Short mmCIF file of C-alpha atoms in Angstrom, two decimals:
data_model
loop_
_atom_site.label_atom_id
_atom_site.label_comp_id
_atom_site.label_asym_id
_atom_site.label_seq_id
_atom_site.Cartn_x
_atom_site.Cartn_y
_atom_site.Cartn_z
CA UNK A 2 18.18 -1.70 12.36
CA UNK A 3 17.97 -5.46 13.54
CA UNK A 4 14.30 -6.34 14.05
CA UNK A 5 14.08 -8.51 17.22
CA UNK A 6 11.24 -10.93 16.82
CA UNK A 7 9.93 -13.32 19.29
CA UNK A 8 10.76 -16.86 18.23
CA UNK A 9 7.43 -18.33 19.65
CA UNK A 10 5.60 -16.48 16.67
CA UNK A 11 3.05 -18.70 14.78
CA UNK A 12 3.36 -18.74 11.31
CA UNK A 13 -0.04 -17.02 10.85
CA UNK A 14 0.68 -14.19 13.36
CA UNK A 15 3.70 -12.22 13.58
CA UNK A 16 4.85 -11.12 16.92
CA UNK A 17 6.79 -7.82 17.15
CA UNK A 18 10.28 -7.15 17.96
CA UNK A 19 11.73 -8.34 21.37
CA UNK A 20 14.55 -6.08 21.93
CA UNK A 21 15.43 -8.09 25.27
CA UNK A 22 16.53 -11.25 23.22
CA UNK A 23 18.73 -9.33 20.94
CA UNK A 24 20.30 -7.37 23.69
CA UNK A 25 21.03 -10.52 25.75
CA UNK A 26 23.27 -11.28 22.85
CA UNK A 27 25.15 -7.87 23.21
CA UNK A 28 28.46 -9.21 24.54
CA UNK A 29 28.70 -11.63 21.61
CA UNK A 30 27.72 -9.06 18.94
CA UNK A 31 29.99 -6.22 20.63
CA UNK A 32 33.13 -8.18 21.03
CA UNK A 33 32.83 -9.59 17.44
CA UNK A 34 34.94 -7.64 14.64
CA UNK A 35 32.89 -6.68 11.71
CA UNK A 36 33.42 -9.11 9.03
CA UNK A 37 34.96 -8.04 5.90
CA UNK A 38 32.69 -8.18 2.82
CA UNK A 39 34.07 -10.80 0.30
CA UNK A 40 33.62 -10.03 -3.25
CA UNK A 41 31.19 -12.29 -5.27
CA UNK A 42 32.48 -13.98 -8.39
CA UNK A 43 30.82 -15.81 -11.50
CA UNK A 44 32.94 -18.46 -13.02
CA UNK A 45 33.17 -18.91 -16.91
CA UNK A 46 29.79 -19.84 -18.59
CA UNK A 47 27.71 -17.75 -16.23
CA UNK A 48 25.77 -14.43 -17.32
CA UNK A 49 25.16 -11.18 -15.46
CA UNK A 50 22.34 -10.57 -17.75
CA UNK A 51 18.75 -9.64 -16.60
CA UNK A 52 16.79 -12.51 -15.68
CA UNK A 53 14.81 -13.78 -18.74
CA UNK A 54 13.12 -16.77 -17.42
CA UNK A 55 15.51 -18.95 -19.62
CA UNK A 56 17.48 -21.79 -17.90
CA UNK A 57 20.60 -20.68 -16.37
CA UNK A 58 23.83 -21.18 -18.40
CA UNK A 59 25.60 -24.47 -17.74
CA UNK A 60 28.94 -24.37 -16.07
CA UNK A 61 30.26 -23.96 -12.46
CA UNK A 62 29.06 -21.10 -10.45
CA UNK A 63 30.47 -19.52 -7.30
CA UNK A 64 29.80 -16.72 -4.59
CA UNK A 65 31.83 -15.78 -1.64
CA UNK A 66 29.58 -14.59 1.00
CA UNK A 67 30.65 -12.15 4.18
CA UNK A 68 31.46 -14.99 6.32
CA UNK A 69 34.24 -15.71 3.71
CA UNK A 70 32.28 -19.01 2.57
CA UNK A 71 32.68 -19.97 -0.66
CA UNK A 72 29.55 -21.50 -2.13
CA UNK A 73 30.16 -23.64 -5.39
CA UNK A 74 27.29 -25.03 -7.60
CA UNK A 75 27.42 -26.83 -10.80
CA UNK A 76 25.14 -23.94 -12.23
CA UNK A 77 23.98 -20.66 -11.32
CA UNK A 78 21.01 -21.13 -8.95
CA UNK A 79 17.71 -19.91 -10.15
CA UNK A 80 15.43 -20.84 -7.13
CA UNK A 81 15.99 -18.58 -4.22
CA UNK A 82 14.58 -18.63 -0.87
CA UNK A 83 15.46 -15.37 0.97
CA UNK A 84 14.91 -13.66 4.39
CA UNK A 85 12.80 -10.56 4.31
CA UNK A 86 15.38 -7.91 4.08
CA UNK A 87 17.74 -9.63 1.21
CA UNK A 88 14.57 -10.83 -0.45
CA UNK A 89 13.61 -6.98 -0.85
CA UNK A 90 17.06 -6.04 -1.94
CA UNK A 91 17.27 -8.83 -4.69
CA UNK A 92 13.56 -8.10 -5.86
CA UNK A 93 14.58 -4.23 -6.55
CA UNK A 94 17.60 -5.88 -8.60
CA UNK A 95 15.25 -7.87 -10.71
CA UNK A 96 15.74 -11.28 -8.89
CA UNK A 97 12.48 -12.80 -7.94
CA UNK A 98 12.83 -15.18 -4.84
CA UNK A 99 10.45 -18.25 -5.07
CA UNK A 100 10.31 -18.31 -1.24
CA UNK A 101 10.69 -15.77 1.89
CA UNK A 102 11.22 -16.24 5.47
CA UNK A 103 10.91 -13.41 8.27
CA UNK A 104 8.50 -10.52 8.66
CA UNK A 105 5.96 -10.11 5.90
CA UNK A 106 2.77 -8.52 7.13
CA UNK A 107 1.88 -6.26 9.96
CA UNK A 108 -0.69 -7.13 12.40
CA UNK A 109 -3.58 -5.36 10.32
CA UNK A 110 -2.65 -7.60 7.42
CA UNK A 111 -0.74 -5.04 5.50
CA UNK A 112 2.58 -5.67 4.01
CA UNK A 113 5.39 -5.19 6.15
CA UNK A 114 8.08 -2.36 5.50
CA UNK A 115 10.55 -4.88 5.77
CA UNK A 116 9.72 -6.78 2.42
CA UNK A 117 9.83 -3.67 0.42
CA UNK A 118 8.48 -4.02 -3.05
CA UNK A 119 8.45 -7.75 -2.91
CA UNK A 120 4.83 -9.17 -4.25
CA UNK A 121 3.94 -11.58 -1.48
CA UNK A 122 1.38 -13.11 -4.05
CA UNK A 123 4.37 -14.13 -6.24
CA UNK A 124 6.46 -15.88 -3.65
CA UNK A 125 5.88 -18.48 -0.81
CA UNK A 126 6.44 -17.89 2.80
CA UNK A 127 8.22 -20.68 4.67
CA UNK A 128 7.94 -18.86 8.08
CA UNK A 129 7.89 -15.44 9.74
CA UNK A 130 9.38 -15.67 13.19
CA UNK A 131 12.79 -15.81 14.22
CA UNK A 132 14.20 -19.55 13.57
CA UNK A 133 10.53 -20.56 12.20
CA UNK A 134 10.99 -22.77 9.13
CA UNK A 135 8.23 -24.83 7.65
CA UNK A 136 10.84 -27.42 6.54
CA UNK A 137 8.40 -29.37 4.38
CA UNK A 138 7.32 -26.16 2.47
CA UNK A 139 10.90 -25.21 2.32
CA UNK A 140 11.79 -28.64 0.67
CA UNK A 141 8.83 -28.52 -1.66
CA UNK A 142 10.33 -25.24 -3.19
CA UNK A 143 13.34 -26.95 -4.29
CA UNK A 144 15.55 -24.07 -3.38
CA UNK A 145 18.97 -23.86 -4.95
CA UNK A 146 20.28 -21.07 -2.72
CA UNK A 147 19.08 -19.57 0.76
CA UNK A 148 20.02 -16.07 1.30
CA UNK A 149 19.92 -14.04 4.59
CA UNK A 150 21.74 -11.17 6.45
CA UNK A 151 24.09 -10.94 9.64
CA UNK A 152 24.59 -8.57 12.33
CA UNK A 153 28.02 -9.25 13.58
CA UNK A 154 28.22 -13.07 14.12
CA UNK A 155 24.57 -13.54 14.36
CA UNK A 156 22.96 -15.04 11.32
CA UNK A 157 19.65 -13.59 10.83
CA UNK A 158 16.42 -15.68 11.28
CA UNK A 159 18.48 -19.10 11.02
CA UNK A 160 19.53 -20.07 14.70
CA UNK A 161 22.78 -22.42 15.06
CA UNK A 162 20.24 -25.21 16.36
CA UNK A 163 18.62 -25.25 12.90
CA UNK A 164 21.43 -24.24 10.77
CA UNK A 165 22.41 -27.57 9.70
CA UNK A 166 19.06 -28.73 8.74
CA UNK A 167 18.54 -25.74 6.58
CA UNK A 168 21.90 -26.08 4.89
CA UNK A 169 20.97 -29.75 4.12
CA UNK A 170 18.19 -28.24 1.84
CA UNK A 171 20.45 -25.64 0.14
CA UNK A 172 23.47 -23.39 0.66
CA UNK A 173 23.22 -20.37 2.73
CA UNK A 174 24.90 -17.31 1.45
CA UNK A 175 25.11 -14.39 4.17
CA UNK A 176 25.45 -10.72 3.72
CA UNK A 177 26.80 -8.77 6.71
CA UNK A 178 24.95 -5.55 7.54
CA UNK A 179 26.36 -4.70 10.86
CA UNK A 180 28.10 -1.44 10.62
CA UNK A 181 27.85 -1.50 7.01
CA UNK A 182 26.60 2.02 5.46
CA UNK A 183 23.62 1.94 3.17
CA UNK A 184 25.33 2.45 -0.28
CA UNK A 185 27.87 -0.20 0.61
CA UNK A 186 25.06 -2.66 1.64
CA UNK A 187 23.14 -1.82 -1.46
CA UNK A 188 26.25 -2.48 -3.73
CA UNK A 189 26.98 -5.71 -1.82
CA UNK A 190 23.50 -6.90 -2.69
CA UNK A 191 23.98 -5.80 -6.15
CA UNK A 192 26.99 -8.08 -6.49
CA UNK A 193 24.80 -11.02 -5.42
CA UNK A 194 22.17 -10.05 -7.78
CA UNK A 195 24.57 -9.74 -10.47
CA UNK A 196 25.94 -13.14 -9.67
CA UNK A 197 22.46 -14.48 -9.87
CA UNK A 198 21.82 -13.13 -13.37
CA UNK A 199 20.70 -9.52 -12.73
CA UNK A 200 21.73 -6.72 -14.78
CA UNK A 201 22.91 -3.79 -12.11
CA UNK A 202 23.65 -1.62 -14.96
CA UNK A 203 20.01 -1.63 -16.43
CA UNK A 204 18.54 1.53 -17.18
CA UNK A 205 16.03 1.10 -14.21
CA UNK A 206 18.69 0.47 -11.86
CA UNK A 207 20.84 3.25 -13.00
CA UNK A 208 17.47 5.56 -12.51
CA UNK A 209 16.96 4.36 -9.15
CA UNK A 210 20.53 4.84 -8.15
CA UNK A 211 20.50 8.39 -9.69
CA UNK A 212 17.40 9.19 -7.49
CA UNK A 213 19.05 7.82 -4.37
CA UNK A 214 22.12 9.76 -4.84
CA UNK A 215 20.19 12.97 -5.58
CA UNK A 216 18.20 12.24 -2.28
CA UNK A 217 21.62 11.77 -0.45
CA UNK A 218 22.83 14.96 -1.77
CA UNK A 219 19.94 16.61 -0.63
CA UNK A 220 20.71 15.39 3.04
CA UNK A 221 24.36 16.73 2.56
CA UNK A 222 23.09 20.15 1.75
CA UNK A 223 20.67 20.36 4.43
CA UNK A 224 23.23 19.41 6.80
CA UNK A 225 25.93 21.91 5.64
CA UNK A 226 23.11 24.55 6.05
CA UNK A 227 22.26 23.46 9.61
CA UNK A 228 26.00 23.30 11.13
CA UNK A 229 25.62 22.75 14.93
CA UNK A 230 22.44 20.72 14.60
CA UNK A 231 22.68 17.67 16.92
CA UNK A 232 20.63 14.49 16.03
CA UNK A 233 19.68 11.55 18.24
CA UNK A 234 18.27 8.49 17.15
CA UNK A 235 16.24 6.55 19.66
CA UNK A 236 13.45 3.75 20.40
CA UNK A 237 11.44 3.37 23.40
CA UNK A 238 9.52 0.46 25.11
CA UNK A 239 7.67 0.41 28.45
CA UNK A 240 10.61 -0.52 30.28
CA UNK A 241 13.49 1.21 28.54
CA UNK A 242 14.74 4.05 26.36
CA UNK A 243 17.37 2.89 23.61
CA UNK A 244 19.92 5.41 22.05
CA UNK A 245 21.23 3.93 18.96
CA UNK A 246 24.79 3.73 18.06
CA UNK A 247 25.73 4.94 14.40
CA UNK A 248 28.69 2.56 14.33
CA UNK A 249 26.32 -0.64 14.36
CA UNK A 250 23.51 0.63 12.37
CA UNK A 251 24.05 1.03 8.63
CA UNK A 252 21.47 3.47 8.12
CA UNK A 253 22.55 5.84 11.12
CA UNK A 254 25.97 5.47 9.89
CA UNK A 255 25.21 6.68 6.56
CA UNK A 256 23.38 9.77 8.01
CA UNK A 257 26.77 10.63 9.88
CA UNK A 258 28.71 10.09 6.63
CA UNK A 259 26.26 12.53 4.88
CA UNK A 260 27.35 15.27 7.55
CA UNK A 261 24.68 14.89 10.44
CA UNK A 262 26.07 15.21 13.90
CA UNK A 263 24.68 12.06 15.35
CA UNK A 264 24.76 11.69 19.04
CA UNK A 265 26.92 8.42 20.02
CA UNK A 266 26.06 6.95 23.21
CA UNK A 267 28.86 6.13 25.75
CA UNK A 268 27.86 2.71 26.84
CA UNK A 269 26.48 0.98 23.60
CA UNK A 270 25.80 -2.92 23.33
CA UNK A 271 24.53 -4.51 20.43
CA UNK A 272 23.98 -1.09 18.74
CA UNK A 273 22.13 0.80 21.53
CA UNK A 274 22.77 2.16 24.94
CA UNK A 275 19.86 0.97 27.09
CA UNK A 276 18.72 3.45 29.76
CA UNK A 277 15.81 3.54 32.26
CA UNK A 278 13.22 6.08 31.56
CA UNK A 279 14.46 8.04 34.50
CA UNK A 280 17.76 8.23 32.61
CA UNK A 281 16.25 9.00 29.32
CA UNK A 282 17.37 12.69 29.40
CA UNK A 283 21.21 11.96 29.35
CA UNK A 284 21.69 12.60 25.85
CA UNK A 285 20.12 15.80 24.48
CA UNK A 286 19.67 16.85 20.89
CA UNK A 287 18.11 19.42 18.83
CA UNK A 288 16.39 16.91 16.34
CA UNK A 289 15.24 13.40 17.54
CA UNK A 290 14.73 10.62 15.18
CA UNK A 291 12.33 8.07 16.80
CA UNK A 292 11.53 4.39 16.07
CA UNK A 293 8.55 4.48 13.64
CA UNK A 294 7.80 0.72 13.32
CA UNK A 295 4.14 -0.10 12.92
CA UNK A 296 4.15 -2.41 15.89
CA UNK A 297 6.27 -2.83 18.83
CA UNK A 298 7.69 -0.04 20.93
CA UNK A 299 5.55 2.94 21.73
CA UNK A 300 3.50 5.26 19.76
CA UNK A 301 4.07 9.11 20.00
CA UNK A 302 0.94 9.24 22.39
CA UNK A 303 2.32 6.60 24.66
CA UNK A 304 5.74 8.27 24.61
CA UNK A 305 4.00 11.55 26.08
CA UNK A 306 3.12 9.56 29.10
CA UNK A 307 6.81 9.52 29.93
CA UNK A 308 7.90 12.90 31.76
CA UNK A 309 11.39 12.57 30.71
CA UNK A 310 10.43 12.28 27.00
CA UNK A 311 8.28 15.23 27.24
CA UNK A 312 11.03 17.25 28.90
CA UNK A 313 13.38 16.55 25.98
CA UNK A 314 14.37 19.81 24.40
CA UNK A 315 13.67 18.41 20.92
CA UNK A 316 10.19 17.23 21.95
CA UNK A 317 9.33 20.49 23.47
CA UNK A 318 10.30 22.25 20.12
CA UNK A 319 8.49 19.84 18.13
CA UNK A 320 11.50 18.59 16.30
CA UNK A 321 10.73 14.65 16.25
CA UNK A 322 10.88 13.00 12.89
CA UNK A 323 10.42 9.18 12.08
CA UNK A 324 13.41 6.68 12.09
CA UNK A 325 12.30 4.10 9.38
CA UNK A 326 13.99 1.43 10.89
CA UNK A 327 12.35 -1.32 8.87
CA UNK A 328 13.31 0.05 5.61
CA UNK A 329 15.20 -2.43 3.49
CA UNK A 330 18.63 -1.09 1.88
CA UNK A 331 17.71 -0.69 -1.65
CA UNK A 332 17.99 2.47 -3.85
CA UNK A 333 14.32 2.57 -4.46
CA UNK A 334 13.16 2.14 -1.06
CA UNK A 335 15.84 4.49 0.73
CA UNK A 336 15.40 7.34 -1.49
CA UNK A 337 12.17 8.21 0.40
CA UNK A 338 14.03 7.85 3.82
CA UNK A 339 16.62 10.39 2.48
CA UNK A 340 14.25 12.77 1.22
CA UNK A 341 12.10 12.93 4.38
CA UNK A 342 15.15 13.23 6.49
CA UNK A 343 16.37 16.13 4.40
CA UNK A 344 13.21 17.82 4.81
CA UNK A 345 13.20 17.34 8.85
CA UNK A 346 16.78 18.59 8.73
CA UNK A 347 15.90 21.80 6.77
CA UNK A 348 13.03 22.45 9.13
CA UNK A 349 14.88 22.15 12.21
CA UNK A 350 16.23 24.85 14.39
CA UNK A 351 19.76 24.58 15.61
CA UNK A 352 19.37 26.49 18.94
CA UNK A 353 17.30 23.78 20.91
CA UNK A 354 20.37 22.50 22.97
#
């Protein structure tokens, strides 16, 4: 799920998601077709073996990103700066970015779920808020490639007004996530990681993939055993109640592919249908997955203050589970999400609505 950060955040203090900023771009995102993923490639003279700390092989290198932009360099890039989500994905494939931008810590100083297994002590932050780049620090890292993600036409954390300045430092590779189911997104990150010298066929990656696939099979079996179970994926703020569109969110789309009957809102824009709290009972479900981000939105206790929330059949039945919206799409990080989902489905009753 996209994380809607406030661009006024300082480098030392992260401000949590601002859905209104993103929803203002709803027309742009909703109108844009999903960009087709273009395969990455390595030219002769490069290697897809696991990084060893040795210099990259000499010879040309290229990668075509999901904008259809072909990046061509004299040699395979080794110094990578990446936004939090792709940094986490590359890290789990064995690529260690020298720099990171985007959410990294929660307000209490703990690592943000968005950075996954990244060791923040072994990389350098060049900004945490949307559009925030500490250009001098970025330049000092001497990056050879910058990696980020996109939701439709919106390039994540690099607004148009600074895009050219960032591209003057290093080329930008963009991986599309809007409407891309989790395993497809992980595969795409793996293609980029392989182009950067990782070994997606390593024993560690094979083990992680096997565990991920076993967890996915667990969700499938749970869904098959609970035919008729309806599931709504939601998020709430003080002002509005949001119902997620599975066609937009890669994780929710994958839950649907695994057999869950996901409630699809009728009037979704930029991934959600935005409702007033008076309208929050429009979509009923047996099981509700509710936004579990550590900051932003509303806590379970705060949600209980809204009559329409308390009146929801799933809430009254105690069938509310976490929607782990900030989990980066990697085998290692998403396995737990799927195991938790299978457990929630297994415990749920199908006769709530």
